[in-house]
CSV table of C-alpha atoms in Angstrom, one decimal:
chain,number,residue,atom,x,y,z
F,1,MET,CA,0.0,0.0,0.0
F,2,ILE,CA,2.8,2.4,0.9
F,3,LYS,CA,4.5,1.7,-2.5
F,4,ASN,CA,1.2,2.3,-4.4
F,5,ALA,CA,0.6,5.5,-2.4
F,6,LEU,CA,4.1,6.9,-3.3
F,7,LEU,CA,3.6,6.0,-6.9
F,8,SER,CA,0.2,7.7,-6.9
F,9,LEU,CA,1.6,10.9,-5.3
F,10,LYS,CA,4.4,11.0,-7.9
F,11,LYS,CA,2.0,10.3,-10.8
F,12,ASN,CA,-0.5,13.0,-9.8
F,13,ILE,CA,2.1,15.6,-8.9
F,14,GLY,CA,-0.3,18.5,-9.5
F,15,LYS,CA,-2.9,17.2,-7.1
F,16,THR,CA,-0.1,16.4,-4.5
F,17,ILE,CA,1.2,20.0,-4.6
F,18,LEU,CA,-2.3,21.4,-4.3
F,19,LEU,CA,-3.1,19.3,-1.3
F,20,PHE,CA,0.2,20.1,0.3
F,21,VAL,CA,-0.3,23.9,-0.1
F,22,ILE,CA,-3.9,23.6,1.4
F,23,ILE,CA,-2.8,21.5,4.3
F,24,VAL,CA,0.2,23.8,5.1
F,25,VAL,CA,-2.2,26.8,5.1
F,26,ILE,CA,-4.7,24.9,7.4
F,27,THR,CA,-2.0,23.8,9.8
F,28,ASN,CA,-0.5,27.2,10.0
F,29,LEU,CA,-3.8,28.8,10.8
F,30,VAL,CA,-4.7,26.1,13.3
F,31,ILE,CA,-1.4,26.4,15.2
F,32,ALA,CA,-1.8,30.1,15.3
F,33,GLY,CA,-5.2,29.9,16.8
F,34,LEU,CA,-4.2,27.3,19.3
F,35,SER,CA,-1.1,29.2,20.4
F,36,ILE,CA,-3.1,32.4,20.9
F,37,GLN,CA,-5.7,30.5,22.8
F,38,SER,CA,-3.1,29.1,25.2
F,39,ALA,CA,-1.2,32.4,25.4
F,40,THR,CA,-4.3,34.4,26.5
F,41,GLN,CA,-5.1,31.8,29.2
F,42,LYS,CA,-1.5,32.1,30.5
F,43,SER,CA,-1.7,35.9,30.5
F,44,MET,CA,-5.0,35.8,32.4
F,45,ASP,CA,-3.5,33.5,35.0
F,46,GLN,CA,-0.5,35.8,35.4
F,47,ILE,CA,-2.7,38.9,35.8
F,48,ARG,CA,-4.8,37.1,38.4
F,49,SER,CA,-1.7,35.9,40.3
F,50,SER,CA,-0.2,39.4,40.2
F,51,LEU,CA,-3.3,40.9,41.9
F,52,GLY,CA,-2.8,38.7,45.0
F,53,ASN,CA,-4.7,35.9,46.7
F,54,ASP,CA,-6.6,38.0,49.4
F,55,VAL,CA,-10.3,38.3,50.0
F,56,THR,CA,-11.6,41.1,52.2
F,57,LEU,CA,-14.6,41.0,54.5
F,58,SER,CA,-16.0,44.4,55.4
F,59,VAL,CA,-19.2,46.4,55.7
F,60,ASP,CA,-20.9,46.9,52.3
F,61,PHE,CA,-21.8,50.6,52.6
F,62,ARG,CA,-22.7,50.8,48.9
F,63,ASN,CA,-25.3,48.1,49.3
F,64,MET,CA,-26.6,49.7,52.5
F,65,MET,CA,-27.1,53.0,50.7
F,66,LYS,CA,-28.9,51.2,47.9
F,67,ASN,CA,-31.3,49.4,50.2
F,68,ARG,CA,-32.1,52.3,52.5
F,69,GLU,CA,-35.4,54.2,52.3
F,70,PRO,CA,-35.3,57.5,50.5
F,71,GLY,CA,-34.3,60.2,52.9
F,72,ALA,CA,-33.4,57.7,55.7
F,73,ALA,CA,-30.1,58.0,57.5
F,74,VAL,CA,-27.5,55.3,57.2
F,75,SER,CA,-27.2,53.2,60.3
F,76,ASN,CA,-24.0,53.7,62.3
F,77,GLU,CA,-24.6,50.6,64.4
F,78,THR,CA,-23.6,48.1,61.7
F,79,SER,CA,-20.2,46.8,62.6
F,80,LEU,CA,-18.1,43.8,61.6
F,81,THR,CA,-17.1,41.7,64.6
F,82,THR,CA,-14.4,39.2,65.3
F,83,THR,CA,-17.0,36.5,65.9
F,84,MET,CA,-18.2,37.0,62.3
F,85,ALA,CA,-14.6,37.0,61.0
F,86,ASP,CA,-13.7,33.9,63.0
F,87,SER,CA,-16.5,32.0,61.2
F,88,LEU,CA,-14.5,32.2,58.0
F,89,LYS,CA,-10.9,31.8,59.0
F,90,ASN,CA,-10.9,28.0,59.2
F,91,LEU,CA,-12.7,27.4,55.9
F,92,LYS,CA,-11.1,25.6,53.0
F,93,TYR,CA,-8.6,27.5,50.9
F,94,VAL,CA,-7.6,29.9,53.7
F,95,GLU,CA,-3.9,29.8,54.6
F,96,SER,CA,-3.8,32.9,56.9
F,97,TYR,CA,-5.7,35.9,57.8
F,98,ASN,CA,-5.4,39.4,59.2
F,99,TYR,CA,-8.0,41.4,61.2
F,100,GLN,CA,-7.7,45.1,60.9
F,101,ILE,CA,-8.9,48.2,62.7
F,102,SER,CA,-8.4,51.6,61.1
F,103,THR,CA,-8.8,54.7,63.3
F,104,SER,CA,-7.0,57.9,64.2
F,105,ALA,CA,-5.4,59.6,67.2
F,106,ASP,CA,-3.6,62.7,68.4
F,107,SER,CA,-0.4,62.9,70.5
F,108,ASP,CA,1.0,65.3,73.0
F,109,SER,CA,4.5,63.8,72.9
F,110,ILE,CA,5.2,63.7,69.1
F,111,SER,CA,4.3,65.9,66.2
F,112,ALA,CA,2.8,64.8,62.9
F,113,VAL,CA,4.7,65.4,59.6
F,114,GLU,CA,3.2,68.6,58.0
F,115,ASN,CA,2.1,68.7,54.4
F,116,LYS,CA,2.8,71.8,52.3
F,117,SER,CA,-0.3,71.5,50.2
F,118,ASP,CA,-3.2,74.0,50.6
F,119,ASN,CA,-5.8,72.6,53.1
F,120,SER,CA,-8.5,74.2,51.0
F,121,ASN,CA,-7.4,71.9,48.1
F,122,ASN,CA,-7.8,68.7,50.2
F,123,GLN,CA,-8.3,65.7,47.9
F,124,GLN,CA,-9.6,62.3,48.8
F,125,ASP,CA,-7.3,59.3,48.2
F,126,THR,CA,-8.7,57.1,45.5
F,127,ASN,CA,-6.1,54.4,45.4
F,128,LYS,CA,-5.6,53.2,49.0
F,129,PRO,CA,-4.0,49.7,49.4
F,130,ASN,CA,-6.0,47.0,51.2
F,131,ASP,CA,-4.1,47.5,54.4
F,132,GLN,CA,-5.3,51.1,54.8
F,133,PRO,CA,-9.1,51.1,54.7
F,134,GLU,CA,-11.4,54.1,54.9
F,135,GLN,CA,-11.5,55.9,58.3
F,136,ALA,CA,-13.9,57.7,60.4
F,137,SER,CA,-14.9,61.3,59.7
F,138,ASN,CA,-13.4,62.8,62.9
F,139,GLN,CA,-9.7,62.5,62.2
F,140,GLY,CA,-6.7,63.0,64.5
F,141,ASP,CA,-3.2,63.9,63.3
F,142,PHE,CA,-2.2,60.2,63.1
F,143,THR,CA,-3.7,57.2,61.2
F,144,ILE,CA,-3.7,54.1,63.4
F,145,SER,CA,-3.6,50.8,61.4
F,146,ALA,CA,-4.1,48.0,63.9
F,147,ASN,CA,-3.5,44.5,62.6
F,148,THR,CA,-3.3,40.9,63.7
F,149,THR,CA,0.0,40.7,61.8
F,150,MET,CA,1.9,42.9,59.3
F,151,GLU,CA,3.4,39.9,57.5
F,152,TYR,CA,1.0,40.1,54.5
F,153,LEU,CA,0.2,43.8,54.2
F,154,ASP,CA,0.2,44.8,50.6
F,155,SER,CA,2.3,47.9,51.0
F,156,PHE,CA,5.1,45.8,52.4
F,157,THR,CA,4.8,42.7,50.3
F,158,ASN,CA,4.9,44.8,47.0
F,159,SER,CA,8.0,46.7,48.3
F,160,ASN,CA,6.2,50.1,48.3
F,161,TYR,CA,7.1,50.2,52.0
F,162,THR,CA,10.4,48.8,53.1
F,163,LEU,CA,11.7,48.1,56.7
F,164,THR,CA,14.8,50.1,57.5
F,165,ASP,CA,15.3,49.3,61.2
F,166,GLY,CA,13.9,46.8,63.7
F,167,ARG,CA,11.1,44.4,62.6
F,168,LEU,CA,7.4,44.3,61.6
F,169,LEU,CA,4.7,43.2,63.9
F,170,THR,CA,3.6,39.5,63.9
F,171,SER,CA,1.0,37.5,65.7
F,172,ASP,CA,3.5,37.2,68.6
F,173,ASP,CA,2.9,40.9,69.3
F,174,ALA,CA,-0.7,40.2,70.3
F,175,ASN,CA,-1.9,42.3,73.3
F,176,THR,CA,1.3,44.4,73.4
F,177,ASN,CA,1.8,48.1,72.8
F,178,ASN,CA,4.5,47.6,70.1
F,179,CYS,CA,4.3,49.7,67.0
F,180,VAL,CA,6.0,50.4,63.7
F,181,ILE,CA,6.4,54.0,62.4
F,182,GLU,CA,7.7,55.7,59.2
F,183,THR,CA,11.3,57.0,59.0
F,184,ASN,CA,10.3,60.7,58.4
F,185,LEU,CA,8.0,60.7,61.5
F,186,ALA,CA,10.8,59.1,63.5
F,187,SER,CA,13.5,61.6,62.4
F,188,ASP,CA,11.3,64.6,62.9
F,189,ASN,CA,10.6,63.5,66.5
F,190,ASP,CA,14.1,62.1,67.1
F,191,LEU,CA,12.7,58.6,67.7
F,192,SER,CA,14.4,55.3,67.2
F,193,VAL,CA,13.7,51.6,67.9
F,194,GLY,CA,13.1,51.0,71.6
F,195,ASP,CA,11.7,54.6,72.3
F,196,THR,CA,8.2,55.1,73.6
F,197,PHE,CA,5.6,57.8,73.0
F,198,THR,CA,1.9,58.3,73.8
F,199,ILE,CA,-1.2,58.8,71.6
F,200,THR,CA,-4.6,60.0,72.7
F,201,THR,CA,-8.2,59.8,71.5
F,202,THR,CA,-11.6,60.4,72.8
F,203,VAL,CA,-14.3,57.7,73.0
F,204,ASN,CA,-17.8,58.4,74.5
F,205,ASP,CA,-16.4,61.7,76.0
F,206,GLU,CA,-13.7,59.8,77.7
F,207,THR,CA,-10.0,60.5,76.9
F,208,ILE,CA,-7.9,57.4,76.3
F,209,ILE,CA,-4.1,57.6,76.5
F,210,GLN,CA,-2.1,54.8,75.0
F,211,GLU,CA,1.6,54.3,75.3
F,212,LEU,CA,3.4,52.8,72.3
F,213,THR,CA,6.9,51.2,72.0
F,214,ILE,CA,8.7,51.4,68.7
F,215,VAL,CA,9.9,48.0,67.4
F,216,GLY,CA,10.3,48.9,63.7
F,217,ILE,CA,10.8,51.8,61.3
F,218,TYR,CA,9.8,51.7,57.7
F,219,GLU,CA,10.4,53.9,54.7
F,220,ILE,CA,7.9,54.7,51.9
F,221,GLN,CA,9.4,54.0,48.5
F,222,SER,CA,6.3,54.9,46.4
F,223,THR,CA,2.7,55.9,47.1
F,224,ASN,CA,-0.3,57.8,45.7
F,225,GLU,CA,-1.9,58.5,49.0
F,226,ILE,CA,-0.5,61.9,50.0
F,227,GLY,CA,-3.3,64.3,50.7
F,228,ALA,CA,-3.6,67.7,52.3
F,229,ALA,CA,-4.5,66.8,55.8
F,230,HIS,CA,-2.1,65.2,58.3
F,231,PHE,CA,-4.0,61.9,58.5
F,232,ASN,CA,-3.9,61.5,54.7
F,233,ASN,CA,-0.1,61.7,54.7
F,234,PRO,CA,1.1,58.0,54.8
F,235,VAL,CA,4.2,59.0,56.8
F,236,ASN,CA,1.8,59.7,59.7
F,237,THR,CA,0.5,56.1,59.7
F,238,ILE,CA,1.4,54.1,62.9
F,239,TYR,CA,1.0,50.3,62.7
F,240,THR,CA,0.0,48.6,66.0
F,241,ASP,CA,-1.3,45.3,67.2
F,242,LEU,CA,-5.1,44.8,67.0
F,243,SER,CA,-5.6,45.2,70.7
F,244,VAL,CA,-4.3,48.8,70.5
F,245,GLY,CA,-7.0,49.6,67.9
F,246,GLN,CA,-9.6,48.0,70.1
F,247,THR,CA,-8.5,50.2,73.0
F,248,LEU,CA,-8.6,53.3,70.9
F,249,THR,CA,-12.1,52.5,69.5
F,250,GLY,CA,-13.5,51.4,72.8
F,251,SER,CA,-14.6,48.0,71.5
F,252,SER,CA,-13.1,44.6,72.1
F,253,GLU,CA,-15.2,43.0,69.4
F,254,ASN,CA,-15.6,45.4,66.4
F,255,ILE,CA,-13.1,45.5,63.6
F,256,THR,CA,-12.9,47.4,60.3
F,257,SER,CA,-12.2,44.5,58.0
F,258,ALA,CA,-10.9,40.9,57.9
F,259,ILE,CA,-8.5,39.9,55.1
F,260,TYR,CA,-8.2,36.2,54.2
F,261,TYR,CA,-5.1,35.0,52.3
F,262,LEU,CA,-5.9,32.0,50.1
F,263,ASP,CA,-3.7,29.1,49.0
F,264,ASP,CA,-4.3,30.0,45.3
F,265,PRO,CA,-5.7,33.1,43.6
F,266,GLU,CA,-7.8,30.9,41.4
F,267,ASN,CA,-9.8,29.8,44.5
F,268,ALA,CA,-11.1,33.3,45.3
F,269,GLU,CA,-14.6,32.7,43.7
F,270,ALA,CA,-14.8,29.3,45.3
F,271,PHE,CA,-14.0,30.7,48.7
F,272,VAL,CA,-16.6,33.4,48.4
F,273,GLU,CA,-19.3,30.9,47.5
F,274,LEU,CA,-18.2,28.6,50.3
F,275,ALA,CA,-18.3,31.4,52.8
F,276,LYS,CA,-21.8,32.4,51.8
F,277,LYS,CA,-22.9,28.8,52.2
F,278,LYS,CA,-21.2,27.9,55.5
F,279,SER,CA,-21.5,31.2,57.5
F,280,ASP,CA,-24.5,33.1,59.0
F,281,ILE,CA,-23.1,36.5,57.9
F,282,ASP,CA,-25.7,38.8,56.3
F,283,PHE,CA,-24.1,39.4,52.9
F,284,ASP,CA,-26.6,42.1,52.1
F,285,THR,CA,-24.9,44.1,54.8
F,286,PHE,CA,-21.4,42.8,54.5
F,287,SER,CA,-19.3,42.0,51.4
F,288,LEU,CA,-16.5,39.6,50.5
F,289,ASP,CA,-14.4,41.4,48.0
F,290,ALA,CA,-12.0,39.2,46.0
F,291,ASN,CA,-10.2,42.4,44.9
F,292,ASP,CA,-10.5,41.3,41.3
F,293,ARG,CA,-12.2,44.3,39.7
F,294,LEU,CA,-8.9,45.3,38.0
F,295,TYR,CA,-8.5,41.7,36.8
F,296,GLN,CA,-12.0,41.6,35.4
F,297,GLN,CA,-11.4,44.9,33.5
F,298,ASN,CA,-8.1,43.8,32.1
F,299,ALA,CA,-9.0,40.2,31.4
F,300,SER,CA,-12.1,41.1,29.3
F,301,SER,CA,-10.0,41.9,26.3
F,302,LEU,CA,-8.0,38.7,26.7
F,303,GLU,CA,-11.2,36.6,27.1
F,304,SER,CA,-12.5,38.1,23.9
F,305,MET,CA,-9.2,37.3,22.2
F,306,GLN,CA,-9.4,33.7,23.5
F,307,SER,CA,-13.0,33.3,22.3
F,308,PHE,CA,-12.0,34.6,18.9
F,309,ALA,CA,-9.1,32.2,18.7
F,310,LYS,CA,-11.3,29.3,19.6
F,311,MET,CA,-13.9,30.2,17.0
F,312,PHE,CA,-11.2,30.8,14.5
F,313,VAL,CA,-9.8,27.3,15.0
F,314,TRP,CA,-13.2,25.7,14.5
F,315,ILE,CA,-13.8,27.8,11.3
F,316,VAL,CA,-10.4,26.7,9.9
F,317,VAL,CA,-11.0,23.1,10.8
F,318,ILE,CA,-14.5,23.0,9.3
F,319,ALA,CA,-13.6,25.0,6.2
F,320,GLY,CA,-10.4,23.1,5.7
F,321,SER,CA,-12.1,19.7,6.0
F,322,ALA,CA,-14.8,20.8,3.5
F,323,ILE,CA,-12.2,22.0,1.0
F,324,LEU,CA,-10.2,18.8,1.2
F,325,CYS,CA,-13.3,16.7,1.0
F,326,LEU,CA,-14.3,18.6,-2.2
F,327,ILE,CA,-10.8,18.2,-3.8
F,328,LEU,CA,-10.5,14.5,-2.9
F,329,ALA,CA,-14.1,13.8,-4.1
F,330,LEU,CA,-13.1,15.3,-7.5
F,331,THR,CA,-9.9,13.3,-7.6
F,332,ILE,CA,-11.6,10.1,-6.6
F,333,ARG,CA,-14.0,10.5,-9.5
F,334,ASN,CA,-10.9,10.4,-11.8
F,335,ARG,CA,-9.9,7.2,-10.1
F,336,TYR,CA,-13.1,5.3,-10.6
F,337,TYR,CA,-11.5,2.9,-13.0
F,338,GLU,CA,-8.5,2.2,-10.7
F,339,ILE,CA,-10.8,1.6,-7.8
F,340,GLY,CA,-13.1,-0.6,-9.8
F,341,VAL,CA,-10.2,-2.7,-11.1
F,342,LEU,CA,-8.7,-3.1,-7.6
F,343,LEU,CA,-12.1,-4.2,-6.2
F,344,SER,CA,-12.5,-6.7,-9.2
F,345,LEU,CA,-9.1,-8.2,-8.4
F,346,GLY,CA,-10.2,-8.9,-4.9
F,347,GLN,CA,-8.7,-5.9,-3.1
F,348,SER,CA,-10.6,-5.1,0.0
F,349,LYS,CA,-12.4,-1.7,0.5
F,350,VAL,CA,-10.5,-1.2,3.7
F,351,LYS,CA,-7.1,-1.4,1.9
F,352,ILE,CA,-8.3,1.0,-0.8
F,353,VAL,CA,-9.3,3.5,1.9
F,354,ALA,CA,-6.1,2.9,3.8
F,355,GLN,CA,-4.1,3.7,0.6
F,356,GLN,CA,-6.0,7.0,0.3
F,357,LEU,CA,-5.2,7.8,4.0
F,358,ILE,CA,-1.5,7.0,3.5
F,359,GLU,CA,-1.3,9.3,0.5
F,360,ILE,CA,-2.8,12.3,2.3
F,361,GLY,CA,-1.1,11.3,5.5
F,362,LEU,CA,2.4,11.5,3.9
F,363,ILE,CA,1.5,15.0,2.6
F,364,ALA,CA,0.1,16.0,6.0
F,365,VAL,CA,3.3,14.9,7.8
F,366,VAL,CA,5.5,17.0,5.7
F,367,ALA,CA,3.1,20.0,6.0
F,368,PHE,CA,2.9,19.4,9.8
F,369,VAL,CA,6.7,19.6,10.2
F,370,ILE,CA,6.9,22.7,8.1
F,371,SER,CA,4.0,24.4,9.9
F,372,LEU,CA,5.9,24.0,13.3
F,373,GLY,CA,8.4,26.6,11.9
F,374,THR,CA,6.1,28.8,9.8
F,375,GLY,CA,3.3,28.7,12.3
F,376,GLN,CA,5.4,30.7,14.8
F,377,LEU,CA,5.5,33.6,12.4
F,378,THR,CA,1.8,33.3,11.7
F,379,SER,CA,1.1,33.3,15.5
F,380,HIS,CA,3.1,36.4,16.1
F,381,TYR,CA,1.5,38.2,13.2
F,382,MET,CA,-2.1,37.3,14.3
F,383,GLY,CA,-1.2,38.1,18.0
F,384,ASN,CA,0.1,41.5,17.1
F,385,MET,CA,-3.0,42.2,15.0
F,386,LEU,CA,-5.3,41.2,17.8
F,387,GLU,CA,-3.4,43.2,20.4
F,388,SER,CA,-3.5,46.3,18.1
F,389,GLY,CA,-7.3,45.9,17.8
F,390,SER,CA,-7.7,45.4,21.5
F,391,SER,CA,-5.6,48.6,22.2
F,392,SER,CA,-7.7,50.6,19.8
F,393,ASN,CA,-10.9,49.5,21.5
F,394,VAL,CA,-9.5,50.5,24.9
F,395,MET,CA,-8.5,54.0,23.5
F,396,GLN,CA,-12.0,54.4,22.1
F,397,MET,CA,-13.6,53.5,25.4
F,398,ASP,CA,-11.4,56.0,27.2
F,399,GLN,CA,-12.5,58.7,24.8
F,400,LYS,CA,-16.2,58.1,25.4
F,401,GLY,CA,-18.3,60.0,27.9
F,402,ASP,CA,-17.5,63.1,29.9
F,403,GLN,CA,-13.9,64.1,30.2
F,404,PRO,CA,-12.6,63.7,33.8
F,405,ASN,CA,-11.1,66.6,35.6
F,406,ASP,CA,-7.3,67.0,36.0
F,407,ASN,CA,-7.1,65.3,39.3
F,408,GLN,CA,-9.2,62.4,38.2
F,409,GLN,CA,-7.1,62.1,35.0
F,410,LYS,CA,-4.0,62.1,37.0
F,411,THR,CA,-5.3,59.4,39.4
F,412,ASN,CA,-6.5,57.2,36.5
F,413,THR,CA,-3.1,57.5,34.8
F,414,GLN,CA,-1.3,56.7,38.1
F,415,THR,CA,-3.5,53.6,38.6
F,416,LYS,CA,-2.9,52.3,35.1
F,417,GLU,CA,0.8,52.9,35.4
F,418,ASN,CA,0.9,51.1,38.7
F,419,PHE,CA,-0.9,48.1,37.3
F,420,LEU,CA,1.2,48.0,34.1
F,421,GLY,CA,4.4,48.4,36.2
F,422,ASN,CA,3.4,45.5,38.5
F,423,MET,CA,2.7,43.4,35.4
F,424,MET,CA,6.1,44.2,33.8
F,425,GLU,CA,7.8,43.2,37.0
F,426,GLY,CA,6.3,39.7,36.8
F,427,PRO,CA,7.4,36.8,34.6
F,428,SER,CA,5.2,37.8,31.6
F,429,ASN,CA,6.5,39.7,28.6
F,430,GLN,CA,5.2,43.0,27.4
F,431,GLU,CA,3.9,41.3,24.3
F,432,LEU,CA,1.4,38.4,24.2
F,433,ASP,CA,3.5,35.2,24.5
F,434,VAL,CA,2.4,33.2,21.4
F,435,SER,CA,5.2,30.7,21.4
F,436,ILE,CA,4.2,27.2,20.4
F,437,THR,CA,4.1,24.8,23.3
F,438,GLY,CA,4.2,21.0,23.5
F,439,GLU,CA,0.5,21.0,24.2
F,440,ASN,CA,-0.1,23.0,21.0
F,441,VAL,CA,2.0,20.5,19.0
F,442,VAL,CA,-0.1,17.6,20.3
F,443,GLN,CA,-3.4,19.5,19.6
F,444,LEU,CA,-2.2,20.3,16.1
F,445,ALA,CA,-1.3,16.7,15.4
F,446,GLY,CA,-4.8,15.6,16.5
F,447,VAL,CA,-6.6,18.3,14.5
F,448,THR,CA,-4.5,17.5,11.4
F,449,ALA,CA,-5.2,13.7,11.7
F,450,ALA,CA,-8.9,14.4,12.2
F,451,ILE,CA,-9.1,16.6,9.1
F,452,CYS,CA,-7.3,13.9,7.0
F,453,ILE,CA,-9.6,11.2,8.2
F,454,VAL,CA,-12.8,13.2,7.6
F,455,SER,CA,-11.6,14.4,4.2
F,456,ILE,CA,-10.9,10.8,3.1
F,457,ALA,CA,-13.8,9.1,4.8
F,458,VAL,CA,-16.6,11.2,3.4
F,459,PRO,CA,-15.8,10.9,-0.4
F,460,ALA,CA,-14.6,7.3,0.0
F,461,ALA,CA,-17.8,6.3,1.7
F,462,TYR,CA,-19.8,7.6,-1.2
F,463,VAL,CA,-17.7,5.7,-3.8
F,464,LEU,CA,-17.1,2.5,-2.0
F,465,ARG,CA,-20.7,1.8,-1.3
F,466,LEU,CA,-21.0,1.0,-5.0
F,467,THR,CA,-20.1,-2.4,-6.5
F,468,PRO,CA,-17.2,-2.8,-8.8
F,469,ARG,CA,-19.6,-3.1,-11.8
F,470,GLN,CA,-21.3,0.1,-10.8
F,471,ILE,CA,-18.0,1.9,-10.4
F,472,LEU,CA,-16.7,0.7,-13.8
F,473,SER,CA,-20.0,1.6,-15.5
F,474,ARG,CA,-19.9,5.1,-14.1
F,475,LYS,CA,-16.3,5.4,-15.4
F,476,LEU,CA,-17.5,4.5,-18.9
F,477,THR,CA,-20.3,7.2,-18.7
F,478,ILE,CA,-18.1,10.0,-17.5
C-alpha cells in the first residue's frame, strides 16, 4: 500500500502540490489559533496571580445605601465583629488571615509630619491599598492601622514600603503596645527603635491615653496616598497590634475589616461561594471582596481574544475539511477505473481507503513539520494584529463619555501605570507570548489527523458503497 501510495503521489504531482499547499495553510492557521488561545489563558493566569490571593470581608456601605429608604439615614450601628470574621478563618482555601482596625489619634508627645499643600485643596485618596481602609470622619493627626499581623500587608509585600530598622509586627505581638512608624516621622521627632511615646483619642467623651513602644521603622518607596491633611499623609501612619486599635475605638469586638489570604488566587470565587454557604453572615450588609475588579477589567479583552481564537480554529477546521473533501471527491472521480479494477481483483475496500489515507497522511506529515516553523511567524502576526485591535478598543472606550477633571485624569493615569508596572515586574513579557508549546503540537497533530480522516472518509464512503460493476459503468459514462 505504501509503495502504491508513493507511486500515486508521484504520478499525480499537481494534485499532490495542491493538497500540500492547502494542508500547510490549514495547519499554520490552526497552530496560530491554538497558540493564541493558550497564550491568552496564560496571560489571564499571570494577571490574576499578580493581583494577589486575598479576599476582604467588610461592611458593604454601597449596598446599605442602595437598600435604605429615600431620605433615611445610614445606620452607624452596623459593625463587623471578630465573631463574624472567625467563622471564615478556618474554611477551605484559607492559609492565613489578618483582622484590621483603622482609626485615628492625636499625640502630646510627638508631632505629625506637616504637608505643604493647601488645606482648601484637600483631595480624597482614590487608590488606597488594602491594608489602609477608609477611616472615620473625625480625624486625628495620626492614622492608626491596627493589625493581627503585618506579614501580609500589601504595602510591604509589594515593596512600596520597606523596613529600614527593627522588625514588623507579627501574631507574637498580640496584646502588646508595640508599634512600627515611618522614618520621616521618626527623624522629625528624634525617635528610634526602643523609644516610647503616647497617643490620645476620645471615646464616648472619655479621653484614652495609649503608650506605644517602637519595634520597627519603615520607609515609603512609592505611594499615591499623600493628601492635604495630616491623617492623609502616609508617613503619619502608625502600625500597631489589633488590641491597641480595640482600646482606641472602645470596643473589644468590632473590627474594620478581615483579610483572608488563600492558597491559590484561582480559588477566590470558590472561597466566596463557600463562605456564603457555611456562615451566618448577612451578605446584604457585609461583602466579601476578592479584589479582582482590575482583573475583570483587564481580562475582558483577553477573554475576547481567547473566544475569537477558539472560534477561528473551529472555522479553519470545518472549512479546511470541507475544501479537502471537495478536492478529494473530485480526484476520486478520476480514479473510478482504478478503484473498480482493484475491487474486481479482490482488493478489500479497507485497503483501498487505507491507501488513500496513507497518501494524504504523507502529505500532512510534511506539511505538519513545516508548519511548526512557519506557524510561529503566523502566530506572532495574528497576535500583534489582535493586540492592536484590543488597544484601539481601549482607547475608544477611554475617549467616550465626559472628560474627567485634571485630578481624576492624574489618578486614573497613576492607577494604570501602577498596574502595568506591576505586570512588567512579573514573569510575563510586554507582548502576548504566542510561542508554540508542546500541548499546541499535540493538539495540532490531533486536529491534522482528524481533518485527514474526515476528508478521506466522506468521499470514499460515497464511492465504495458501490459495487465494482457500478463503479466501472460510471467510469464509462463519465
